[in-house]
Coordinates of C-alpha atoms and ligand atoms in Angstrom, one line a residue:
M1 CA 40.9 -2.9 -136.3
A2 CA 41.7 -6.5 -135.6
S3 CA 38.9 -8.9 -135.9
F4 CA 38.3 -11.4 -133.0
T5 CA 35.8 -14.0 -132.1
L6 CA 34.2 -14.7 -128.7
H7 CA 32.4 -17.9 -127.7
G8 CA 29.6 -18.0 -125.2
I9 CA 26.1 -19.4 -124.7
P10 CA 23.5 -19.1 -127.4
V11 CA 20.2 -17.8 -126.0
S12 CA 18.2 -16.3 -128.8
R13 CA 18.3 -17.5 -132.4
G14 CA 19.3 -15.7 -135.6
I15 CA 22.0 -13.5 -136.9
S16 CA 22.4 -9.8 -136.2
I17 CA 24.9 -7.5 -137.8
G18 CA 25.3 -4.0 -136.3
R19 CA 27.4 -1.5 -134.4
A20 CA 28.2 -2.1 -130.7
H21 CA 26.5 0.1 -128.1
L22 CA 28.3 -0.5 -124.9
L23 CA 26.5 -0.3 -121.6
T24 CA 28.9 -0.6 -118.7
P25 CA 27.5 -1.7 -115.4
A26 CA 27.5 1.9 -114.1
A27 CA 26.2 3.3 -117.4
L28 CA 23.2 0.9 -117.1
D29 CA 22.3 3.1 -114.2
V30 CA 23.9 6.5 -115.0
K31 CA 26.0 8.3 -117.5
H32 CA 29.4 9.7 -116.5
Y33 CA 31.0 12.7 -118.0
L34 CA 32.7 16.0 -117.0
V35 CA 30.8 19.2 -117.4
A36 CA 32.4 22.3 -118.9
E37 CA 33.0 25.3 -116.6
E38 CA 30.4 27.5 -118.3
Q39 CA 27.8 24.7 -118.1
L40 CA 28.2 24.0 -114.4
E41 CA 25.3 26.1 -113.2
N42 CA 23.0 24.6 -115.8
E43 CA 23.9 21.2 -114.6
V44 CA 23.3 22.3 -111.0
R45 CA 19.9 23.5 -112.0
R46 CA 19.2 20.2 -113.8
L47 CA 19.7 18.4 -110.5
Q48 CA 17.7 20.9 -108.5
D49 CA 14.8 20.6 -110.9
A50 CA 14.9 16.8 -110.6
L51 CA 14.9 17.1 -106.8
A52 CA 11.9 19.4 -107.0
E53 CA 10.0 17.1 -109.3
V54 CA 10.5 14.1 -107.0
H55 CA 9.3 16.3 -104.1
R56 CA 6.2 17.1 -106.1
G57 CA 5.7 13.5 -106.9
L58 CA 5.9 12.5 -103.3
Q59 CA 3.4 15.1 -102.4
A60 CA 1.1 13.8 -105.0
L61 CA 1.4 10.3 -103.7
W62 CA 0.4 11.6 -100.3
T63 CA -2.6 13.3 -101.6
D64 CA -3.7 10.3 -103.6
L65 CA -3.4 7.9 -100.7
P66 CA -6.7 6.1 -100.2
K67 CA -8.3 6.8 -96.8
D68 CA -8.0 3.2 -95.7
A69 CA -4.3 2.9 -96.7
P70 CA -2.1 1.4 -94.0
T71 CA -0.4 4.0 -91.9
E72 CA 3.1 2.6 -92.9
L73 CA 2.5 3.9 -96.4
G74 CA 2.2 7.5 -95.3
A75 CA 5.2 6.9 -93.1
F76 CA 7.2 5.7 -96.1
I77 CA 6.4 8.8 -98.0
D78 CA 7.3 11.0 -95.1
V79 CA 10.7 9.3 -94.7
H80 CA 11.5 9.7 -98.4
A81 CA 10.5 13.4 -98.3
L82 CA 12.7 14.0 -95.3
I83 CA 15.6 12.3 -96.9
L84 CA 15.1 14.3 -100.1
S85 CA 15.3 17.6 -98.2
D86 CA 18.3 16.7 -96.1
P87 CA 21.4 18.7 -97.2
M88 CA 23.2 15.4 -97.7
I89 CA 21.0 14.9 -100.7
S90 CA 19.8 18.3 -101.6
E91 CA 23.1 20.2 -101.2
A92 CA 26.2 17.9 -101.2
P93 CA 25.7 16.6 -104.8
L94 CA 25.4 20.2 -106.1
D95 CA 28.8 20.9 -104.5
I96 CA 30.2 17.8 -106.3
I97 CA 29.0 19.2 -109.6
R98 CA 30.7 22.6 -108.9
T99 CA 34.0 21.2 -107.5
R100 CA 34.6 18.0 -109.4
H101 CA 32.6 18.9 -112.6
Y102 CA 30.7 15.7 -112.5
N103 CA 27.4 15.5 -114.4
A104 CA 24.3 15.5 -112.2
E105 CA 23.7 11.7 -112.2
W106 CA 27.3 10.9 -111.5
A107 CA 27.4 13.5 -108.7
L108 CA 24.3 12.1 -107.1
V109 CA 25.6 8.5 -107.3
T110 CA 28.9 9.5 -105.9
Q111 CA 27.3 11.1 -102.9
I112 CA 25.0 8.1 -102.3
D113 CA 27.9 5.8 -102.5
E114 CA 29.8 7.8 -99.9
L115 CA 26.7 7.9 -97.7
S116 CA 26.1 4.2 -98.1
A117 CA 29.6 3.4 -97.0
Q118 CA 29.0 5.5 -93.8
F119 CA 25.7 3.8 -93.2
D120 CA 27.4 0.4 -93.4
E121 CA 29.5 1.3 -90.4
I122 CA 26.6 2.2 -88.2
E123 CA 25.9 -0.3 -85.4
D124 CA 22.2 0.5 -85.0
E125 CA 20.3 -1.9 -87.3
Y126 CA 17.3 0.4 -87.7
L127 CA 19.5 3.3 -88.9
R128 CA 21.6 0.9 -91.1
E129 CA 18.4 -0.2 -92.8
R130 CA 17.7 3.4 -93.8
K131 CA 20.3 3.0 -96.5
A132 CA 17.8 1.3 -98.7
D133 CA 15.5 4.3 -98.3
I134 CA 18.2 6.7 -99.3
Q135 CA 19.0 4.5 -102.3
Q136 CA 15.3 4.5 -103.3
V137 CA 15.1 8.2 -103.1
A138 CA 18.2 8.5 -105.2
E139 CA 16.7 6.2 -107.7
R140 CA 13.6 8.4 -108.0
V141 CA 15.8 11.4 -108.7
L142 CA 17.9 9.5 -111.2
K143 CA 14.8 8.3 -113.1
V144 CA 13.7 11.9 -113.5
L145 CA 17.2 13.0 -114.5
M146 CA 17.6 10.3 -117.1
G147 CA 14.0 10.5 -118.4
S148 CA 12.5 7.6 -120.2
A149 CA 15.2 7.7 -123.0
Q150 CA 17.8 6.5 -120.4
L151 CA 19.1 3.6 -122.4
V152 CA 18.7 4.8 -125.9
P153 CA 22.0 5.7 -127.6
A154 CA 22.5 8.7 -129.8
P155 CA 22.2 7.8 -133.4
L156 CA 25.5 7.4 -135.3
S157 CA 25.6 10.6 -137.2
D158 CA 28.7 9.6 -139.3
D159 CA 27.1 6.6 -140.9
P160 CA 24.8 7.2 -143.8
F161 CA 23.0 3.9 -143.4
Q162 CA 22.4 4.3 -139.7
P163 CA 23.1 0.6 -138.8
Q164 CA 21.2 -0.7 -135.9
M165 CA 22.7 -1.2 -132.5
I166 CA 23.8 -4.3 -130.7
V167 CA 23.9 -3.9 -126.9
V168 CA 27.1 -5.1 -125.3
A169 CA 27.0 -5.1 -121.5
H170 CA 28.5 -7.0 -118.5
D171 CA 25.0 -7.9 -117.4
I172 CA 21.4 -6.9 -118.0
S173 CA 18.6 -7.4 -115.6
P174 CA 15.4 -8.9 -116.8
A175 CA 13.6 -5.6 -116.0
D176 CA 16.2 -3.6 -118.0
M177 CA 15.9 -6.1 -120.8
L178 CA 12.2 -5.4 -120.9
Q179 CA 12.9 -1.7 -121.4
F180 CA 14.6 -2.6 -124.7
R181 CA 11.3 -3.6 -126.2
D182 CA 10.3 -1.2 -129.1
R183 CA 13.8 0.2 -129.2
S184 CA 16.0 -0.1 -132.3
F185 CA 18.4 -2.7 -130.8
I186 CA 18.9 -5.7 -132.9
G187 CA 21.0 -7.9 -130.6
F188 CA 22.4 -8.4 -127.1
V189 CA 25.7 -9.6 -125.9
T190 CA 26.5 -10.0 -122.2
D191 CA 29.6 -11.1 -120.2
V192 CA 27.5 -13.2 -117.7
G193 CA 24.2 -15.0 -117.7
G194 CA 22.9 -18.5 -118.3
Q195 CA 20.8 -19.9 -121.1
N196 CA 17.6 -19.8 -119.0
S197 CA 18.2 -16.7 -116.9
H198 CA 15.2 -14.4 -117.2
T199 CA 17.3 -11.9 -119.1
A200 CA 17.8 -14.6 -121.7
I201 CA 14.2 -15.5 -121.7
V202 CA 13.1 -11.9 -122.3
A203 CA 15.6 -11.6 -125.1
R204 CA 14.1 -14.7 -126.7
S205 CA 10.6 -13.3 -126.3
L206 CA 11.8 -10.1 -128.0
D207 CA 12.9 -12.5 -130.8
I208 CA 16.3 -10.8 -131.1
P209 CA 19.6 -12.7 -131.5
A210 CA 21.5 -12.8 -128.3
A211 CA 24.5 -14.5 -126.7
V212 CA 25.5 -14.5 -123.0
G213 CA 28.3 -15.8 -120.9
M214 CA 30.8 -14.0 -123.2
S215 CA 33.1 -13.4 -120.3
Q216 CA 35.2 -10.4 -121.6
A217 CA 32.9 -9.1 -124.3
S218 CA 32.2 -5.7 -122.6
A219 CA 35.9 -5.2 -122.0
L220 CA 37.1 -6.2 -125.5
I221 CA 34.5 -4.8 -127.7
E222 CA 34.6 -1.0 -128.2
Q223 CA 31.8 1.4 -128.8
D224 CA 30.7 1.5 -132.4
D225 CA 32.7 -1.6 -133.4
W226 CA 31.0 -3.7 -136.0
V227 CA 29.7 -6.9 -134.4
I228 CA 28.1 -10.1 -135.7
I229 CA 26.0 -12.2 -133.3
D230 CA 25.4 -15.7 -134.3
G231 CA 22.6 -16.4 -131.9
D232 CA 22.3 -20.1 -132.9
A233 CA 26.0 -20.9 -132.1
G234 CA 26.6 -18.4 -129.3
V235 CA 29.4 -16.8 -131.2
V236 CA 30.2 -13.1 -131.5
I237 CA 32.6 -11.7 -134.1
A238 CA 33.9 -8.2 -133.6
N239 CA 35.3 -6.2 -136.5
P240 CA 34.6 -8.9 -139.0
S241 CA 36.5 -8.9 -142.4
A242 CA 34.5 -8.1 -145.5
L243 CA 34.4 -11.8 -146.5
V244 CA 33.0 -12.9 -143.1
L245 CA 30.5 -10.2 -143.2
E246 CA 29.3 -11.3 -146.6
Q247 CA 29.0 -14.9 -145.5
Y248 CA 26.9 -13.9 -142.5
R249 CA 24.7 -11.6 -144.6
A250 CA 24.0 -14.6 -146.9
R251 CA 23.1 -16.8 -144.0
Q252 CA 20.9 -14.1 -142.5
A253 CA 19.0 -13.8 -145.8
L254 CA 18.5 -17.6 -145.9
M255 CA 17.2 -17.6 -142.3
Q256 CA 14.8 -14.8 -143.0
K257 CA 13.4 -16.7 -146.1
A258 CA 12.9 -19.8 -144.0
R259 CA 11.0 -17.8 -141.3
K260 CA 8.7 -16.3 -143.9
K261 CA 8.0 -19.8 -145.2
L262 CA 7.1 -20.9 -141.7
L263 CA 4.4 -18.2 -141.5
K264 CA 2.3 -20.2 -143.9
L265 CA 1.8 -22.7 -141.1
K266 CA 0.0 -20.1 -139.0
K267 CA -3.5 -21.5 -139.5
T268 CA -2.6 -25.2 -139.9
P269 CA -3.7 -27.2 -136.9
A270 CA -0.9 -28.8 -135.0
I271 CA -1.7 -32.5 -135.8
T272 CA 0.9 -35.2 -135.9
R273 CA 1.0 -37.5 -138.9
D274 CA -1.0 -40.2 -137.0
G275 CA -3.7 -37.7 -136.3
T276 CA -3.0 -36.6 -132.7
L277 CA -4.0 -33.0 -132.0
I278 CA -1.5 -30.9 -130.0
T279 CA -2.2 -27.6 -128.3
L280 CA 0.4 -24.8 -128.8
L281 CA 0.3 -21.9 -126.4
A282 CA 2.3 -18.8 -125.9
N283 CA 4.4 -17.6 -123.0
I284 CA 4.1 -13.8 -122.5
E285 CA 5.6 -11.2 -120.2
L286 CA 3.2 -8.4 -120.8
P287 CA -0.3 -8.0 -122.4
D288 CA 1.4 -6.3 -125.3
D289 CA 2.8 -9.7 -126.3
C290 CA -0.6 -11.0 -127.2
P291 CA -0.9 -9.7 -130.8
G292 CA 2.5 -11.3 -131.5
A293 CA 1.3 -14.6 -130.0
L294 CA -1.8 -14.6 -132.2
E295 CA 0.3 -13.6 -135.2
C296 CA 2.2 -16.9 -134.7
G297 CA -1.0 -18.9 -134.4
A298 CA -1.0 -19.4 -130.6
E299 CA -4.2 -21.1 -129.3
G300 CA -4.0 -19.3 -126.0
V301 CA -1.5 -18.1 -123.4
G302 CA 0.0 -21.0 -121.4
L303 CA 2.1 -18.8 -119.1
F304 CA 1.6 -15.1 -118.4
R305 CA 4.6 -14.2 -116.2
S306 CA 2.7 -11.6 -114.2
E307 CA 5.8 -10.6 -112.1
F308 CA 6.9 -8.4 -115.0
L309 CA 4.0 -6.0 -114.1
F310 CA 5.6 -5.7 -110.6
M311 CA 9.2 -5.4 -111.3
A312 CA 11.4 -2.3 -111.7
R313 CA 8.8 -0.2 -109.8
G314 CA 10.7 -0.4 -106.5
G315 CA 9.7 -2.9 -103.9
H316 CA 7.6 -0.8 -101.6
A317 CA 3.9 -1.4 -101.4
H318 CA 2.9 2.1 -102.6
R319 CA 4.7 1.4 -105.9
L320 CA 3.2 -2.0 -106.6
P321 CA 0.4 -2.2 -109.1
S322 CA -3.0 -1.8 -107.5
E323 CA -5.9 -4.2 -108.0
E324 CA -7.4 -1.9 -110.6
E325 CA -4.1 -1.5 -112.5
Q326 CA -3.6 -5.2 -112.5
L327 CA -7.1 -5.9 -113.6
E328 CA -6.6 -3.6 -116.5
Q329 CA -3.5 -5.5 -117.6
Y330 CA -5.0 -8.9 -117.2
R331 CA -8.2 -7.9 -118.9
N332 CA -6.1 -6.4 -121.8
A333 CA -4.5 -9.8 -122.2
V334 CA -7.8 -11.7 -122.0
V335 CA -9.5 -9.4 -124.5
A336 CA -6.5 -9.4 -126.9
M337 CA -6.6 -13.2 -127.0
K338 CA -10.2 -13.1 -128.3
G339 CA -11.8 -15.9 -126.4
R340 CA -8.7 -18.1 -126.2
P341 CA -7.6 -19.2 -122.7
V342 CA -5.1 -17.1 -120.8
T343 CA -3.1 -18.8 -118.0
I344 CA -2.0 -16.2 -115.5
R345 CA 0.7 -17.2 -113.2
T346 CA 0.6 -15.6 -109.8
L347 CA 3.6 -13.4 -108.8
D348 CA 6.8 -15.4 -109.3
I349 CA 9.1 -12.9 -107.7
G350 CA 12.6 -13.5 -106.3
A351 CA 15.9 -15.1 -107.4
D352 CA 16.8 -13.2 -110.6
K353 CA 13.5 -11.4 -110.7
P354 CA 13.7 -9.2 -107.5
L355 CA 10.8 -6.8 -106.9
D356 CA 13.4 -4.1 -106.4
Q357 CA 16.9 -4.5 -107.9
T358 CA 18.5 -2.6 -105.1
E359 CA 17.3 -5.2 -102.6
H360 CA 19.4 -8.3 -102.7
T361 CA 19.3 -9.5 -99.1
A362 CA 18.7 -13.3 -99.4
L363 CA 21.8 -15.4 -99.1
N364 CA 20.6 -17.9 -101.7
P365 CA 17.8 -16.1 -103.4
A366 CA 16.8 -19.1 -105.7
L367 CA 16.2 -21.1 -102.5
G368 CA 14.8 -18.3 -100.6
L369 CA 11.4 -16.5 -100.0
R370 CA 10.4 -16.4 -103.6
A371 CA 7.2 -17.0 -105.7
I372 CA 4.4 -18.6 -103.8
R373 CA 6.4 -18.6 -100.6
Y374 CA 6.7 -14.8 -100.9
C375 CA 3.0 -14.5 -101.7
L376 CA 1.9 -16.6 -98.7
A377 CA 4.1 -14.4 -96.5
E378 CA 2.4 -11.3 -98.0
P379 CA -1.2 -12.2 -97.9
Q380 CA -2.6 -8.7 -98.8
L381 CA -0.4 -8.5 -101.8
F382 CA -1.4 -12.0 -102.9
L383 CA -5.1 -11.4 -102.3
T384 CA -5.0 -8.2 -104.3
Q385 CA -3.5 -10.1 -107.2
L386 CA -5.9 -13.0 -106.9
R387 CA -8.9 -10.6 -106.9
A388 CA -7.6 -8.8 -110.0
I389 CA -7.0 -12.1 -111.8
L390 CA -10.5 -13.4 -110.8
R391 CA -12.1 -10.2 -111.9
A392 CA -10.4 -10.5 -115.3
S393 CA -12.0 -14.0 -115.6
A394 CA -15.3 -12.2 -116.2
F395 CA -14.0 -11.1 -119.6
G396 CA -12.9 -14.4 -121.0
K397 CA -11.3 -17.8 -120.2
V398 CA -8.7 -17.4 -117.5
R399 CA -6.7 -20.1 -115.7
L400 CA -4.8 -19.5 -112.5
L401 CA -1.3 -21.0 -112.2
I402 CA 0.7 -21.1 -108.9
P403 CA 4.5 -21.2 -109.1
M404 CA 7.1 -23.0 -106.9
L405 CA 4.7 -25.2 -104.9
A406 CA 6.4 -28.0 -103.0
H407 CA 4.2 -28.6 -99.9
A408 CA 0.6 -29.7 -99.5
F409 CA 0.0 -26.9 -97.1
E410 CA 1.1 -24.4 -99.7
I411 CA -1.4 -25.8 -102.1
D412 CA -4.1 -25.8 -99.5
Q413 CA -3.3 -22.3 -98.3
S414 CA -3.2 -21.0 -101.9
L415 CA -6.6 -22.6 -102.6
L416 CA -8.0 -21.1 -99.4
M417 CA -6.8 -17.7 -100.4
I418 CA -8.4 -18.0 -103.8
E419 CA -11.7 -18.8 -102.0
Q420 CA -11.2 -15.8 -99.7
A421 CA -10.6 -13.6 -102.7
K422 CA -13.8 -14.9 -104.4
A423 CA -15.7 -14.2 -101.2
Q424 CA -14.4 -10.6 -101.1
L425 CA -15.4 -10.1 -104.7
R426 CA -18.9 -11.5 -104.1
E427 CA -19.3 -9.1 -101.2
A428 CA -18.2 -6.2 -103.4
G429 CA -20.5 -7.3 -106.2
H430 CA -17.8 -8.1 -108.7
K431 CA -18.2 -10.8 -111.3
Y432 CA -15.7 -13.7 -111.8
D433 CA -15.7 -17.2 -113.4
T434 CA -16.9 -19.3 -110.5
S435 CA -15.4 -22.5 -112.0
I436 CA -12.0 -21.0 -112.8
E437 CA -9.3 -23.7 -113.1
V438 CA -6.3 -23.6 -110.8
G439 CA -3.1 -25.3 -111.7
A440 CA 0.4 -25.9 -110.2
M441 CA 3.8 -25.4 -111.7
I442 CA 5.8 -28.5 -111.3
E443 CA 9.3 -27.0 -111.0
I444 CA 10.7 -28.3 -107.8
P445 CA 11.8 -31.9 -107.8
A446 CA 9.9 -32.6 -104.6
A447 CA 6.7 -31.7 -106.5
A448 CA 7.5 -34.1 -109.3
L449 CA 8.2 -36.8 -106.8
A450 CA 4.9 -36.3 -104.9
L451 CA 2.5 -35.9 -107.8
P452 CA -0.5 -37.5 -106.1
M453 CA -0.5 -34.6 -103.7
F454 CA -0.9 -32.3 -106.7
V455 CA -3.3 -34.1 -108.9
K456 CA -5.7 -34.6 -106.0
R457 CA -6.0 -30.9 -105.4
M458 CA -5.3 -29.2 -108.8
D459 CA -7.2 -28.8 -112.1
F460 CA -4.0 -28.9 -114.3
L461 CA -0.2 -29.0 -114.1
S462 CA 2.4 -27.1 -116.0
I463 CA 6.0 -28.2 -115.9
G464 CA 8.5 -25.4 -115.4
T465 CA 11.6 -27.2 -116.8
N466 CA 13.8 -24.1 -116.3
D467 CA 13.6 -24.3 -112.5
L468 CA 13.1 -28.1 -112.5
I469 CA 16.5 -28.4 -114.1
Q470 CA 18.1 -25.8 -111.8
Y471 CA 16.8 -27.5 -108.7
T472 CA 17.3 -31.1 -109.7
L473 CA 20.9 -30.6 -110.9
A474 CA 21.7 -28.0 -108.2
I475 CA 23.0 -25.4 -110.6
D476 CA 22.1 -21.8 -110.7
R477 CA 20.4 -21.1 -114.0
V478 CA 21.9 -17.6 -114.0
D479 CA 25.5 -18.5 -113.4
Y480 CA 27.5 -19.0 -116.6
E481 CA 30.2 -20.8 -114.7
V482 CA 28.0 -23.8 -114.3
A483 CA 26.0 -23.3 -117.5
H484 CA 27.7 -26.3 -119.0
L485 CA 26.0 -28.5 -116.4
Y486 CA 22.5 -27.3 -117.4
N487 CA 21.4 -30.4 -119.3
P488 CA 17.7 -31.0 -120.1
L489 CA 18.6 -34.5 -121.2
H490 CA 20.0 -35.6 -117.9
P491 CA 18.2 -38.9 -117.1
A492 CA 16.9 -37.5 -113.8
I493 CA 15.2 -34.6 -115.7
L494 CA 13.6 -36.9 -118.3
Q495 CA 12.3 -39.2 -115.5
L496 CA 10.7 -36.3 -113.6
I497 CA 9.0 -34.9 -116.7
A498 CA 7.8 -38.3 -117.9
M499 CA 6.4 -39.1 -114.4
T500 CA 4.5 -35.8 -114.3
I501 CA 3.0 -36.3 -117.8
M502 CA 1.9 -39.8 -116.8
A503 CA 0.5 -38.8 -113.5
G504 CA -1.6 -36.1 -115.2
K505 CA -2.8 -38.6 -117.8
K506 CA -3.8 -41.1 -115.2
A507 CA -5.7 -38.5 -113.2
G508 CA -7.4 -37.1 -116.3
I509 CA -5.9 -33.6 -115.9
D510 CA -4.0 -31.5 -118.5
V511 CA -0.3 -31.3 -118.3
A512 CA 1.7 -28.7 -120.2
V513 CA 5.4 -27.9 -120.4
C514 CA 5.9 -24.1 -120.2
G515 CA 9.7 -24.1 -119.5
E516 CA 12.1 -23.4 -122.3
M517 CA 12.3 -27.1 -123.3
A518 CA 8.8 -26.7 -124.9
G519 CA 10.2 -24.3 -127.5
D520 CA 13.3 -26.3 -128.3
T521 CA 12.7 -28.1 -131.6
K522 CA 15.4 -30.6 -130.8
L523 CA 13.2 -31.9 -128.0
T524 CA 9.8 -31.7 -129.6
R525 CA 9.6 -35.3 -130.6
L526 CA 11.0 -36.5 -127.3
L527 CA 8.3 -34.6 -125.4
L528 CA 5.6 -35.9 -127.7
G529 CA 6.9 -39.4 -127.3
M530 CA 6.6 -38.9 -123.5
G531 CA 2.9 -38.2 -124.0
L532 CA 3.0 -34.4 -123.8
R533 CA 0.0 -32.8 -125.7
E534 CA 0.3 -29.2 -124.6
F535 CA 3.3 -27.0 -125.2
S536 CA 3.7 -23.3 -124.1
M537 CA 6.6 -21.3 -125.4
H538 CA 7.7 -17.9 -126.8
P539 CA 5.6 -17.1 -129.8
A540 CA 8.8 -16.9 -131.9
Q541 CA 9.4 -20.6 -131.5
L542 CA 5.8 -21.7 -132.1
L543 CA 5.8 -22.2 -135.8
S544 CA 9.1 -24.2 -135.8
V545 CA 7.7 -26.5 -133.1
K546 CA 4.5 -26.9 -135.2
Q547 CA 6.5 -27.9 -138.2
E548 CA 8.2 -30.6 -136.1
I549 CA 4.8 -31.8 -134.9
L550 CA 3.4 -32.0 -138.4
N551 CA 6.3 -34.2 -139.4
C552 CA 6.1 -36.5 -136.4
D553 CA 4.5 -39.9 -136.3
L554 CA 3.7 -40.9 -132.8
T555 CA 3.4 -44.6 -133.7
T556 CA 7.2 -44.7 -134.2
V557 CA 8.2 -41.9 -131.8
T558 CA 6.4 -43.2 -128.7
P559 CA 8.1 -46.7 -128.5
Q560 CA 11.5 -45.1 -129.3
T561 CA 11.0 -42.6 -126.4
R562 CA 10.1 -45.4 -124.0
K563 CA 13.5 -46.9 -124.8
I564 CA 15.2 -43.6 -124.2
L565 CA 13.5 -43.4 -120.8
R566 CA 14.8 -46.8 -119.8
S567 CA 18.4 -45.6 -120.3
M568 CA 20.5 -43.9 -117.6
E569 CA 23.5 -43.3 -119.9
P570 CA 23.8 -39.7 -121.1
N571 CA 25.6 -40.6 -124.3
V572 CA 23.1 -43.3 -125.2
I573 CA 20.2 -40.8 -124.5
A574 CA 21.8 -38.0 -126.5
E575 CA 22.4 -40.3 -129.5
A576 CA 18.9 -41.8 -129.3
V577 CA 17.3 -38.3 -129.1
E578 CA 19.3 -37.4 -132.2
Q579 CA 18.0 -40.5 -134.0
L580 CA 14.5 -39.7 -132.9
R581 CA 14.7 -36.4 -134.7
N582 CA 15.7 -38.2 -137.9
L583 CA 12.9 -40.8 -137.8
I584 CA 10.8 -40.5 -140.9
Ligands
LIG1 C1 10.2 -22.5 -115.4 O1 10.8 -22.5 -114.3 O2 10.4 -23.4 -116.3 C2 9.2 -21.5 -115.8 C3 8.5 -21.6 -116.9 O3 9.2 -20.4 -115.1 P1 10.3 -19.3 -115.0 O4 11.2 -19.5 -116.1 O5 9.6 -17.9 -115.1 O6 10.9 -19.5 -113.7
LIG2 MG1 10.1 -21.2 -112.7

């Protein structure tokens, strides 16, 4: 097999060597294969069983509905049950299995696709919208059919060493990426995606080498091909020669040694050479990430992306986590962090983190009804989350962080709703931290340009550089075609960050950076020089950043940074940042 090399965008460090496991877009949802004649009735039964199980699930949902549940919830369940028993779903796919020999999942998807096409032609808007319901019902059935092992490949029986798998796919959603946690995959390669898409962010948090924006990878790489991912360079080598393999194995061993050495810094306080104490916090997606954060010496959680508790459950209210479920998760994180602060960001849903992957209705989702905008438009959902977070504050130090704020009225409404949630809790006799701190993400340029509006109302600020860059430079952070324009060192970005840090300092409130810039060791000194004293990042980055901090002397770095901030020339900035890194 001929060896070839692909170049893309590096998103998660390290080197992985393994066999390719291909996940085509369709296979990410369902498997496709033809069923042998004698197995057809078994396959039919498999689908019938799944349909029956979903039916039972819907009935159970009905029975478990709280008495005060809104009537729409019951209606939803009714509609889904009706769809499920319609012959279009309960009979037609069985015929497809018998006549075309498709496996159950494929037969169901084929039927749904045909139905969806018919629905698209219907004039009546109400009926047309039922398409989403049909798709959701189909999703439920598919989930049962595929079981929880949906994405796990069969082990390679012909290989005595059982090499681990590298996932190769056209695209992977953040929610799917999260499913890969605890699986035996050792790397990810996708055709599309940007450096700071949430899929990339989750890959980094799993601390697994990954490269995206590989354009043709899923078409060129074949199942079980040997693959090397160089996650630092964004390079993928398929079918490498023995010599290349050996070189990469040697590099891999060196990297592992360096990582082990870093672990020695776990308990060392993050103090610069001139004696300035820096706070290093962790970004987490789920409470399960907390032990890993402590393992790397995190002093708390600076960003808990709570939306991951809400995603991939389907967007309808009866599938969202209840107040009690959320409380359990938030409390787990608080307890796991053993007294260290946990900053819980309220639901940042939308753009590349849709509540329901089947629902992509917004024209420009990144500019649409996302994050706090969505929450203010869905007050019950927001209040439920606020109550759960507030209740978790009775178990340890919790801070509330609100994403995507741009307008004063959004801040005021958010604060009002927090007060409303507190009042509801008092009435119900629940405990919470009455002096809980509330902070704002600064991630829309308008916010960074109107800081007095924020410092007056908020207890702390956290700069979301991922979105700040996306919105300032008008590039979609998920789109690999504009990924080359994603530049954290653009003078406009540096100005906005520096202004935010300064405004916080002047007002005497804490400012953190929780976007990906905080974990990039190439930028550590620059951020320190701007006055940043609180960094929040993936635990995997934390010790490398700490090492940079320990080597940094602010008495030389700060004046140099001031000079950088006076420049508007990208080349001059890039060179000066490089020099900053080399300052002794
Ligand atoms: C950011 O925008 O920088 C951020 C931290 O939030 P997210 O990446 O989840 O949008
Ligand atoms: Mg953001």
